XYZ file of C-alpha atoms in Angstrom:
615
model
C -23.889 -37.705 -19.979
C -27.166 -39.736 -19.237
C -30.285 -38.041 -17.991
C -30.634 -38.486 -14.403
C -33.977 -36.964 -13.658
C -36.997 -39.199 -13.974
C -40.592 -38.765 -12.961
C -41.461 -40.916 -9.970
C -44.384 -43.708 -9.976
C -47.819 -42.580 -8.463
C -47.410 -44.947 -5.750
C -44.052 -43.475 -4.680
C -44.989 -39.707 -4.837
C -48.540 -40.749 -2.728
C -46.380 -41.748 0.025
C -44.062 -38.849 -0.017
C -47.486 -36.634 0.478
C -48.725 -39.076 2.852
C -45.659 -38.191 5.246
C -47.190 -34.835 5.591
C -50.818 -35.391 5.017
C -51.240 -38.541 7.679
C -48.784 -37.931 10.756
C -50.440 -40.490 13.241
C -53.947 -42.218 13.009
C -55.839 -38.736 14.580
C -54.602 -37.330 11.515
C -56.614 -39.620 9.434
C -59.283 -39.410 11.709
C -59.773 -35.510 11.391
C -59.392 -36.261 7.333
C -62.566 -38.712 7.933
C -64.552 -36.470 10.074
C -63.813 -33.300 7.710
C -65.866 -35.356 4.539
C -68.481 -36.667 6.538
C -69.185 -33.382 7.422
C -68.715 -31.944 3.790
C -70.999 -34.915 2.544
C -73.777 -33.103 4.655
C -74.012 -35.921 7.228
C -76.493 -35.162 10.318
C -75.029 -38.553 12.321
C -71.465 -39.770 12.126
C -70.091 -42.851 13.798
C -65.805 -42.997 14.497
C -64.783 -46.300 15.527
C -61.610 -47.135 16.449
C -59.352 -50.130 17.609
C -56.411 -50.499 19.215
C -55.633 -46.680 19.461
C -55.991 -46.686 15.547
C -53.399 -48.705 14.484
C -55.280 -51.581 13.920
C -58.658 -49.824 12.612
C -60.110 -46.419 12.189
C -63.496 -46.378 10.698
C -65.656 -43.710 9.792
C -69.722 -44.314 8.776
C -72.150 -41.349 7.732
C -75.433 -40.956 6.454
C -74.236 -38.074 4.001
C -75.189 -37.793 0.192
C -72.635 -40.895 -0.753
C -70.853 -40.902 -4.265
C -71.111 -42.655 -7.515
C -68.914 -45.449 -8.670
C -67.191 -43.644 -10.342
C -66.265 -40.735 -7.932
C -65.758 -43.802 -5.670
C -63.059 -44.659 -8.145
C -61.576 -41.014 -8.847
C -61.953 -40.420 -5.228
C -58.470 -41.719 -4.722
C -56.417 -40.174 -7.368
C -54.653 -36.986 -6.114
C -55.521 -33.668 -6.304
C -59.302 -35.159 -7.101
C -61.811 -33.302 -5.126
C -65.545 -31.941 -5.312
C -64.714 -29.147 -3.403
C -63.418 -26.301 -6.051
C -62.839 -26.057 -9.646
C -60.656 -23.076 -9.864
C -57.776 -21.565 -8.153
C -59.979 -18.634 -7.835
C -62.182 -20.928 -5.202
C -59.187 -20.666 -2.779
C -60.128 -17.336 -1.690
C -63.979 -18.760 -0.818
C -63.968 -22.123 0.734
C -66.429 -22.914 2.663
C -65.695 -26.326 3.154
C -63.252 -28.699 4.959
C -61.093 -30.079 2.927
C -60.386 -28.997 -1.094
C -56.873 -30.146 -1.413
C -57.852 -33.286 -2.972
C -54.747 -35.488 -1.172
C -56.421 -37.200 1.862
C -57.617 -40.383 0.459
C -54.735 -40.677 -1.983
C -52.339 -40.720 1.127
C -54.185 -42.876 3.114
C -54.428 -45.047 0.825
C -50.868 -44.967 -0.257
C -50.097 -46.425 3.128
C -52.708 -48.522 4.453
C -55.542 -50.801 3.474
C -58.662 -49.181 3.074
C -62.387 -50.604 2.325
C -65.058 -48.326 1.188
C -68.418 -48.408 0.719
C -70.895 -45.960 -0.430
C -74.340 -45.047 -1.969
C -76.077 -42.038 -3.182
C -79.362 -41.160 -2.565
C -81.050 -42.300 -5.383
C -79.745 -45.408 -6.412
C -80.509 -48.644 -5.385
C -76.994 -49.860 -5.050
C -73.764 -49.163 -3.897
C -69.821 -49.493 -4.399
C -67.667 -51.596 -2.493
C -63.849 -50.697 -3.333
C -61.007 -52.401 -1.223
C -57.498 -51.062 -1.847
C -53.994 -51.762 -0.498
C -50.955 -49.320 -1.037
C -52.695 -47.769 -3.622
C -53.187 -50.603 -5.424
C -57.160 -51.076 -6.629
C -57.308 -55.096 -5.179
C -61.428 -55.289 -5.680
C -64.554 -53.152 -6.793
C -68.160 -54.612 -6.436
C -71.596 -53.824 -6.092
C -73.169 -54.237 -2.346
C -76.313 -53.252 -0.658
C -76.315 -50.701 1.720
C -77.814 -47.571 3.436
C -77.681 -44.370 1.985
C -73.797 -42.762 2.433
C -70.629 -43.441 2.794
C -68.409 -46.131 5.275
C -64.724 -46.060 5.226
C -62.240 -48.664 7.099
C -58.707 -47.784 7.503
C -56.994 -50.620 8.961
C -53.177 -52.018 9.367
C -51.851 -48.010 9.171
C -48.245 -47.740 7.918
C -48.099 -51.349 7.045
C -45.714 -50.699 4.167
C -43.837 -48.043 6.021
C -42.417 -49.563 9.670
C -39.968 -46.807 10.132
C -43.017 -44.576 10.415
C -45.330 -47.281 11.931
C -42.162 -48.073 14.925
C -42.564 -44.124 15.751
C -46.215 -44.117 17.248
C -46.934 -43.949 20.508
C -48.517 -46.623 22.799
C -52.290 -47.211 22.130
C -53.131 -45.008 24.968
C -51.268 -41.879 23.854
C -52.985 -42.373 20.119
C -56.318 -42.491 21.660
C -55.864 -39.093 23.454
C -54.956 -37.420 20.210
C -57.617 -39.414 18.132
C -59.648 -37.981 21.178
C -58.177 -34.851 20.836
C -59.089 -34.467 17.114
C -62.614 -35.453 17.664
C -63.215 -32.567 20.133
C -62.233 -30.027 17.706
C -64.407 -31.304 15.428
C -67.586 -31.785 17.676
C -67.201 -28.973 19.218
C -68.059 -26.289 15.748
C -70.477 -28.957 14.627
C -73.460 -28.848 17.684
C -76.023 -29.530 14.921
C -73.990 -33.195 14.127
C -74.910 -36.119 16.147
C -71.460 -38.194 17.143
C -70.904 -41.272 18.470
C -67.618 -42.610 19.539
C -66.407 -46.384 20.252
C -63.046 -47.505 20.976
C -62.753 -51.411 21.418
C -66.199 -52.306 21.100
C -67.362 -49.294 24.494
C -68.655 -46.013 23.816
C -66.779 -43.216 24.662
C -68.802 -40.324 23.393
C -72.679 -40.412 22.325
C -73.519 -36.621 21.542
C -77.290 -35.727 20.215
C -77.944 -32.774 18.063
C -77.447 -29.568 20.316
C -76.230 -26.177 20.995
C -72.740 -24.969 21.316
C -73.381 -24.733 25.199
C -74.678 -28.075 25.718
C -72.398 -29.598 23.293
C -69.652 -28.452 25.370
C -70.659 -29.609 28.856
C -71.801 -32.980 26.908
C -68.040 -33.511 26.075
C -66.086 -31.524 29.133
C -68.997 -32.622 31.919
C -71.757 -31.129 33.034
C -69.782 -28.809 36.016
C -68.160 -27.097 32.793
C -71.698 -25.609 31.921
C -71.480 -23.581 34.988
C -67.506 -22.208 34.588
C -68.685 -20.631 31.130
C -69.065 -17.138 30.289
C -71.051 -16.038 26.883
C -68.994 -14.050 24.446
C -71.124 -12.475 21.803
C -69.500 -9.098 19.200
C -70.458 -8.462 15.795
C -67.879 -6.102 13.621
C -67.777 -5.009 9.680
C -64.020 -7.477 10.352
C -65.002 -9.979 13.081
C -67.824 -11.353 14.005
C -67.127 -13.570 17.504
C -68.979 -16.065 19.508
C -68.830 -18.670 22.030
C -67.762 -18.920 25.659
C -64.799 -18.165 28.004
C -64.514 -20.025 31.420
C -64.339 -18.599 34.809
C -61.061 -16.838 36.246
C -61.114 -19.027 38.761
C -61.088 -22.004 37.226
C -58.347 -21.246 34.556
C -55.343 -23.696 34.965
C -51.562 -24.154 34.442
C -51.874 -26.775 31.699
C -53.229 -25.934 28.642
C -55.906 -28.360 26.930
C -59.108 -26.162 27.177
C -57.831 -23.249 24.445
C -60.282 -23.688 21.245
C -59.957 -21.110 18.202
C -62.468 -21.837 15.227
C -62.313 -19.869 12.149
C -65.338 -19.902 9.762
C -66.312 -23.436 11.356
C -63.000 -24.813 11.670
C -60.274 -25.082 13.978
C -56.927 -23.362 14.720
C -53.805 -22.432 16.725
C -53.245 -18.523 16.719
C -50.612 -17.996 20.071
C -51.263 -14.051 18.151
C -54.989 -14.561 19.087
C -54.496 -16.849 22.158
C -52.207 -13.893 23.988
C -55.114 -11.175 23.163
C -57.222 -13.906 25.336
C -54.616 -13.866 28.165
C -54.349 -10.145 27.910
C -57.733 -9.743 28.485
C -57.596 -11.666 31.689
C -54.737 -9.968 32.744
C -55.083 -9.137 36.591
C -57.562 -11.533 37.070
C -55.263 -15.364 36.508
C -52.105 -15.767 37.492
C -49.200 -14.447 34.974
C -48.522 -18.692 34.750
C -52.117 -19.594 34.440
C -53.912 -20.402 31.360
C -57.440 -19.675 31.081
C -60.143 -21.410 28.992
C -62.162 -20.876 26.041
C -64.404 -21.713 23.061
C -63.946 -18.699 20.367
C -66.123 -19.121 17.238
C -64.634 -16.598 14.524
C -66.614 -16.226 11.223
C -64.459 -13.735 8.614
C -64.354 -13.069 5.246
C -63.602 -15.858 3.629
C -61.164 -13.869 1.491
C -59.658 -12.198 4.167
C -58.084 -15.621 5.477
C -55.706 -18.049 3.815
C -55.653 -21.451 5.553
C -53.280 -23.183 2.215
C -50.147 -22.891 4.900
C -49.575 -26.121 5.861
C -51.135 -29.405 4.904
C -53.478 -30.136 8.622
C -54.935 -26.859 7.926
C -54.241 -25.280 11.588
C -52.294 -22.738 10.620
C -53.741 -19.987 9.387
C -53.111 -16.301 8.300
C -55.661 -13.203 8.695
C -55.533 -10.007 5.810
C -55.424 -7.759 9.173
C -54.579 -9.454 12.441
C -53.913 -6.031 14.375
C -57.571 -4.953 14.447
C -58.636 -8.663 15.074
C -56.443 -9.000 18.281
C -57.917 -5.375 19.710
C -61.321 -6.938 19.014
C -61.078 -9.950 20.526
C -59.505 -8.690 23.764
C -62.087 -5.897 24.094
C -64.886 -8.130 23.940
C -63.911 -10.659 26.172
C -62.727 -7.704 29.199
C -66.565 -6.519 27.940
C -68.142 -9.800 28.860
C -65.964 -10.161 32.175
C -67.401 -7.011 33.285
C -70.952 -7.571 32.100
C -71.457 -10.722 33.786
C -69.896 -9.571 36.949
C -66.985 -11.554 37.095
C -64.080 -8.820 36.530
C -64.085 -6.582 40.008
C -65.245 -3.124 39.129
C -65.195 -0.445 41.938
C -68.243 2.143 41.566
C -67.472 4.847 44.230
C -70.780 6.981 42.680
C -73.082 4.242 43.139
C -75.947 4.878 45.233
C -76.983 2.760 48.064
C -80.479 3.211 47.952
C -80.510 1.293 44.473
C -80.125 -1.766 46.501
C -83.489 -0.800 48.472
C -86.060 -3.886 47.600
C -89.133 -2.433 46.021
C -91.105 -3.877 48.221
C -89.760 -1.519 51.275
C -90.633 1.655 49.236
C -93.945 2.050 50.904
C -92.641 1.066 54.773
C -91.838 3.480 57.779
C -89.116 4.166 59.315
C -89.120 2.410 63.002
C -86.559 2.661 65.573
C -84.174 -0.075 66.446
C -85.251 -1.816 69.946
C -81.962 -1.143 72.080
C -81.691 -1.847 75.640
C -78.372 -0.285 77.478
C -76.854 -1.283 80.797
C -76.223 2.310 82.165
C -73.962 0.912 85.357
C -71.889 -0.995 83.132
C -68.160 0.415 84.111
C -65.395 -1.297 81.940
C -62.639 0.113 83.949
C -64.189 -0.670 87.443
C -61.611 -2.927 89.497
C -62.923 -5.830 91.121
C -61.549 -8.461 93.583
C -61.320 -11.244 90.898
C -58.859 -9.748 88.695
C -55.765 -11.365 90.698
C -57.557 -14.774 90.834
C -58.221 -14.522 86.846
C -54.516 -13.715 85.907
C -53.280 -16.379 88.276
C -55.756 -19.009 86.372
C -54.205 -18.621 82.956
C -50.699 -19.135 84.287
C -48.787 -22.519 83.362
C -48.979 -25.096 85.956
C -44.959 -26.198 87.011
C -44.288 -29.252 85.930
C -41.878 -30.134 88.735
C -42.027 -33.471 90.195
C -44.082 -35.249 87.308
C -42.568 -38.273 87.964
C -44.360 -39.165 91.036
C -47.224 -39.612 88.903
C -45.781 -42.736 87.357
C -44.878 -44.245 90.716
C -46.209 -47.983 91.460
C -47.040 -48.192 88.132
C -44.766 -50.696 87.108
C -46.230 -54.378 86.201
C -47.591 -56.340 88.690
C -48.341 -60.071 88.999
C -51.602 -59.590 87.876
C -50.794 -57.457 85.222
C -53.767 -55.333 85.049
C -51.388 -51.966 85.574
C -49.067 -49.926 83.284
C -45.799 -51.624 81.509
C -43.241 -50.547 79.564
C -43.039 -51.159 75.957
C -39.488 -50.541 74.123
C -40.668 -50.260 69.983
C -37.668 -50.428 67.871
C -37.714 -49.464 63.905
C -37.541 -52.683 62.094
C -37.099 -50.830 58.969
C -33.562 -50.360 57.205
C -31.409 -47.102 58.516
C -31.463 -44.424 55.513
C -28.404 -43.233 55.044
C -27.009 -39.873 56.065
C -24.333 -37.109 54.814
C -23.239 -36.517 58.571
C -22.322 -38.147 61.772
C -24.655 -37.482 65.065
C -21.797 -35.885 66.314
C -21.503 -33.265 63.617
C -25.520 -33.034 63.382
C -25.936 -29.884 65.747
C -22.673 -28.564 64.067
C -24.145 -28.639 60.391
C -27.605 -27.533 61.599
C -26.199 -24.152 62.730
C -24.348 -24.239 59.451
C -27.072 -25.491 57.075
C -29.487 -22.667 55.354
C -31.817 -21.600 52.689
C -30.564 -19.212 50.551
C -33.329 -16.783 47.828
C -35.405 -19.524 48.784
C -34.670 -21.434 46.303
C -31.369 -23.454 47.613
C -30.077 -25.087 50.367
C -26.658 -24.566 51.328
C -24.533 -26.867 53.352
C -21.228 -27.593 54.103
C -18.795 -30.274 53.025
C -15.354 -31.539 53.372
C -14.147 -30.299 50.106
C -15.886 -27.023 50.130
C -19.583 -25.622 49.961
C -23.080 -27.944 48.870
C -25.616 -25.698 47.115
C -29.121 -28.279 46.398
C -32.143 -26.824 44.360
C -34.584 -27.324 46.751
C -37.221 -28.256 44.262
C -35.099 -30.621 41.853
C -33.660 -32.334 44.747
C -37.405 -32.841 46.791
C -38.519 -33.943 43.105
C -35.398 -36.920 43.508
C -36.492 -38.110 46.425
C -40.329 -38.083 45.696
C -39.796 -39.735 42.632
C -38.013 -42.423 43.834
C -40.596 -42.885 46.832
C -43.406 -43.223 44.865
C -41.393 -45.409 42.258
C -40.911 -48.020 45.115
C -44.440 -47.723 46.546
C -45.794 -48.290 43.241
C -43.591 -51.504 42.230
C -43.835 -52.767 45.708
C -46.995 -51.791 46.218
C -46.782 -50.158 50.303
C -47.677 -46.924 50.065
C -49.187 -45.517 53.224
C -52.809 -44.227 52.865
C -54.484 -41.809 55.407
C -58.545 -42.232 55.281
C -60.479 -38.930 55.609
C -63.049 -38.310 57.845
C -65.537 -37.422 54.975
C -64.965 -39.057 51.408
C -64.510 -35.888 48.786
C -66.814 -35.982 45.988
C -65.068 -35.045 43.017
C -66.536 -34.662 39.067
C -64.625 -35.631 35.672
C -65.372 -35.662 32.685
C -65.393 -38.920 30.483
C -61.967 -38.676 29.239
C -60.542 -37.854 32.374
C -62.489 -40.414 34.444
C -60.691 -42.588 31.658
C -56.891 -42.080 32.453
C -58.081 -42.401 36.384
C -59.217 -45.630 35.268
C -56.150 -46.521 33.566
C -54.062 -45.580 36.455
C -56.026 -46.462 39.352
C -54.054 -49.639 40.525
C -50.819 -47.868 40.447
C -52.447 -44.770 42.491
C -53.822 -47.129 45.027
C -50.524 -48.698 45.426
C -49.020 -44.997 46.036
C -52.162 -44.220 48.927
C -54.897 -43.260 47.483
C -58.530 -44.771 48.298
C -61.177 -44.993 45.747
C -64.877 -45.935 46.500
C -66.580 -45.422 42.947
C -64.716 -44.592 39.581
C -68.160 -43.730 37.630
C -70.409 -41.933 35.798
C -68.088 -38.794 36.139
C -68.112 -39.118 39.561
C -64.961 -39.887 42.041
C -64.982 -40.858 45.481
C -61.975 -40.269 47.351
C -61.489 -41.641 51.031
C -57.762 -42.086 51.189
C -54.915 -40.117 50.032
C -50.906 -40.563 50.564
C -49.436 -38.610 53.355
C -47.647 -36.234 51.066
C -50.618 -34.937 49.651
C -52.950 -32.529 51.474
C -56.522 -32.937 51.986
C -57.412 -29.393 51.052
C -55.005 -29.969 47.364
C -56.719 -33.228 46.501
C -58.675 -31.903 43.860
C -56.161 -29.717 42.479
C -53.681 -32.661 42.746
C -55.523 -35.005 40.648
C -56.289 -32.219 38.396
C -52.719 -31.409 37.709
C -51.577 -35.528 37.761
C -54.828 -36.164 34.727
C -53.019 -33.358 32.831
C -49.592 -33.948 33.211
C -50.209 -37.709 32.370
C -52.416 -36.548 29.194
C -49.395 -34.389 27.970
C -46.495 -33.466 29.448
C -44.946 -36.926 30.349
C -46.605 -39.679 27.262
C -43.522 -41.013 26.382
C -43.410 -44.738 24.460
C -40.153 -45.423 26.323
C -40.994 -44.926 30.387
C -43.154 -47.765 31.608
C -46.918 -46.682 33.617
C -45.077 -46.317 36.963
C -42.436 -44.336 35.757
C -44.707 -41.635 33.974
C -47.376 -41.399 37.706
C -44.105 -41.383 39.982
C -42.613 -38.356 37.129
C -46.052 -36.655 37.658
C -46.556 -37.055 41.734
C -43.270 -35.655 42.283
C -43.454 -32.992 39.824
C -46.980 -31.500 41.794
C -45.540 -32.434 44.983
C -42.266 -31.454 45.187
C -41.093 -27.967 47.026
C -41.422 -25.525 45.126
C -39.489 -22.772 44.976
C -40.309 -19.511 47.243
C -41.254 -21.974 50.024
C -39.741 -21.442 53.238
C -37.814 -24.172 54.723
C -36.860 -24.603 58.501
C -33.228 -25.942 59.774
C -34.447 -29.338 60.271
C -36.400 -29.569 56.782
C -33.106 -28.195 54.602
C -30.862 -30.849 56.841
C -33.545 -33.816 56.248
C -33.613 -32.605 52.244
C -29.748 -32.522 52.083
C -29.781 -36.160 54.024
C -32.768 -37.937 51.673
C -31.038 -36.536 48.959
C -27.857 -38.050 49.458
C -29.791 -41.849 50.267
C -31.677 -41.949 46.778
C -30.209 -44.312 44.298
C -29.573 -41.187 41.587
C -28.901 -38.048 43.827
C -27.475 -35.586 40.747
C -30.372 -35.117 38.785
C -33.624 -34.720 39.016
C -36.296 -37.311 37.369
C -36.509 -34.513 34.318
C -32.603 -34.903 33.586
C -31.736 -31.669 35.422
C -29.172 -30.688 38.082
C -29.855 -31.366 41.649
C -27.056 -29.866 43.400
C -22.979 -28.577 42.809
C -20.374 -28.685 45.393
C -18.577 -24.909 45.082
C -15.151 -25.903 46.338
C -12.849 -24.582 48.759
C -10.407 -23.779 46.211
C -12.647 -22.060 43.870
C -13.849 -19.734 46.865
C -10.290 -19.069 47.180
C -10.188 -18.210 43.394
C -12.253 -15.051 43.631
C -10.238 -13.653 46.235
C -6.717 -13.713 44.577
């Protein structure tokens, strides 16, 4: 029989590793970032095009390389960053796999130029599937310069899977945090299409954080400071009050680089316990420096994932020292029954005397002394009658000169909406119609008994509200009093940007969309003036996350999100005419059995089936 096992070319087995190396373009920008920062650079520059697909481009002012690690720089498993398997259990640097240029190569064009230091010139290497197509000599500054473009040109399976450019961008975005966020000491600049996103000077961890979040972040954060023979943590948690139900402000770093741990991230939430809600997620930025040998972060190729020698003792740690800062800034409510008052005594008091209050007393004040006004007062607050309240309308009708009173008839011009009952049978199926757990609405039909979720079902019809208003573009707006003030930060301001036609067409108002600053004078009648804030808070994050899907069009995602933060909830109370105008809008949408999520909206329990149990 003839051998069937062969060894597969370079080029081949570089893309296989690319698969798991390079995921989307934020995966090659975190690969980017992660040797600009091992190369020692003190300013690094990401610019990107066309949400990455087009170019991703990295320039630093790090040490540079030779020509001819330029030219080994690409092979795989080359790297500067250990020599011996023994290194494994010390790293103190990003990257030391020696794969992340080989794969990126492997499936896109990349140009590269660098220069050390010391020499006068530098190396210019353009490559295309892994295939060397040019090396020269240029002039350039000191470091290193690396364009990515056309990403997954030789792979459209994998190129066909991304996202739209908007959704890359957020995770390119995303990346970038976690890396400028452990790196304060690194100035980072950030340009997408030829604007600047980010432009963040040399800092601390503090500033660096409200530089990136906006500056009202700077005063939701707590310190966090413990120092153990295991553990030694820094860094900030936010405010109870200010923790939300979408997650997006959760950062773990570990020895200067970051992680997921849901182990660590529930000894954070246990540590707030009593203080958030039980579906609230609060924020923080943890800085964790171990033992380098106490950690193994060779799990998984992006280098997330991680494992700790004793996570136990890590996990009481962490959530004793963040219930220790809660209560020593004052911001977890302690009761002190022992404390004593005169602590609170200024100092400036100590010296004073005592001086009696001024108090002047009406001694023939009688409470209970019966005058001859009490009759007239109880008469005054009783309701007038309202008998004969048509003669107040009499000779108003129109006159010749028609400077009096007319009547006006106003009839809807607007299409009827269609209903699940008659008029006749509308008193009947009000009695009948009622909430039940407060969660459903049941009703009555001919065939047997309607049970709605009262959420699902309000989500129907808001969805297909907005969806109209948007494409049609006539939603109702009502302008408040005062404009709200409200502050982003540059990435949100971003997505309002992106979506601010299709929320004007729903009801809001904008005045200014700028400089992290929103000004709100109109809002849709379904939202309330008091939930504005929260509102957009919950739409920016929703849109960011929950709903970025390549196949729903703009309209479709913001009508998805308004009627998912809008909608009923469950536990709200419901009177007879709100369940009967649910179970009638319900019934006039386009789509009534499921919701816009894909879910059940309602089941009809039939008469038969009722007669089922009792046989």
């Amino acid at each position: 029989m003839a051998d069937i096992i062969k060894l597969l070319p370079d080029h081949v087995a570089n893309q296989i590793a690319a698969g798991e190396v390079v995921q989307r373009p934020a995966s090659v920008v975190k690969e980017l970032l992660e040797n600009a920062i091992d190369a020692g650079a003190m300013s690094i520059k990401l610019i990107i095009k066309d949400g990455g697909k087009t170019l991703i481009q990295v320039v630093d002012d790090g040490k540079g390389m030779s020509e001819t690690d330029a030219r080994l720089s690409f092979e795989r498993h080359a790297t500067s960053k250990i020599s011996s398997a023994q290194d494994l259990f010390n790293l103190h640097t990003k990257g030391f796999r020696g794969e992340a240029l080989a794969s990126i190569a492997a499936i896109a064009h990349v140009d590269m130029q660098t220069r050390l230091e010391g020499n006068e010139v530098g190396t210019h290497i353009k490559i295309e599937g892994s295939k060397i197509v040019s090396q020269e000599v240029v002039a350039m500054p000191k470091g290193t310069s690396i364009s990515v473009k056309n990403l997954f040109f030789n792979i459209p399976a994998r190129r066909n899977f991304l996202k739209s450019n908007q959704v890359e961008l957020r995770h390119i975005t995303d990346e970038f945090h976690r890396v400028a966020l452990v790196h304060p000491n690194i100035a980072f600049h950030f340009y997408n299409n030829g604007s600047e996103i980010f432009s963040l000077p040399k800092t601390k961890h503090r500033q660096r954080i409200a530089h990136i979040f906006g500056s009202r972040m700077e005063d939701r954060l707590v310190p966090v400071t413990e120092e153990t023979e295991v553990v030694k943590i820094s860094g900030f948690i936010c405010k109870p009050e200010f923790s939300k139900k979408s997650r997006g402000e959760q950062f773990f770093f570990a020895n200067d680089r970051y992680i997921k741990s849901p182990y660590l991230h529930h000894a954070v939430v246990a540590a707030f316990e009593g203080l958030i809600k039980t579906d609230m997620h609060p924020g923080y930025f943890l800085y964790l420096e171990v033992d380098p040998s106490s950690i193994d972060i060779n799990i998984h190729p992006t280098k997330t994932e991680v494992k700790f020698d004793d996570e136990n003792t890590l996990y009481a740690i962490l959530r004793s020292t963040i219930k220790h800062s809660l209560g020593q800034f004052n911001v977890a409510p302690v009761l002190d029954f022992d404390h004593d008052p005169n602590l609170d005594t200024p100092y400036a008091y100590k010296e004073k005397d005592a001086i009696l209050p001024k108090v002047t007393v009406d001694a023939s004040f009688n409470p209970f002394k019966e005058t001859g006004t009490v009759s007239r007062v109880s008469r005054s607050f009783q309701k007038p009658s309202t008998k004969g309240w048509e003669g107040l309308y009499e000779g108003l009708q129109s006159d010749a000169e028609g400077d009096t009173f007319s009547s006006v008839v106003i009839e809807s011009e607007g299409e009827e909406q269609g209903t699940l009952y008659s008029e006749d049978e509308l008193a009947e199926h009000m009695a009948t119609t009622f909430q039940l757990r407060r969660k459903f609405v049941v009703s009555t039909v001919k065939s047997g008994m309607l049970v709605i979720h009262q959420n699902r079902a309000h989500e129907r019809i808001l969805f297909e509200k907005f969806l109209g208003e948007i494409t049609v573009k006539e939603g109702v707006s009502q302008q408040l009093l005062f404009p709200l003030e409200l502050t982003f930060n540059k990435q949100d301001l971003g997505i309002l940007n992106e979506i601010q036609e299709s929320l004007t067409n729903i009801g809001f108002a904008f005045e200014s969309l700028e400089h992290e600053m929103v000004k709100v004078t109109g809002v849709p009648l379904a939202v309330p003036e008091s939930g504005i804030g929260t509102v957009l808070d919950r739409l920016i994050s929703d849109y960011k996350e929950g709903f970025s899907d390549g196949s729903l069009s703009q309209a479709e995602v913001l009508a998805k999100v308004l009627s998912k933060n809008l909608a009923v909830k469950t536990g709200d109370v419901l009177d007879q005419e709100s369940q009967l105008a649910l179970v009638n809008n319900l019934f006039a949408c386009k789509e009534p059995t499921l919701s816009p999520f894909q879910k059940l909206t309602y089941t009809i329990i039939s008469e038969g089936d009722i007669d089922k149990k009792f046989s």
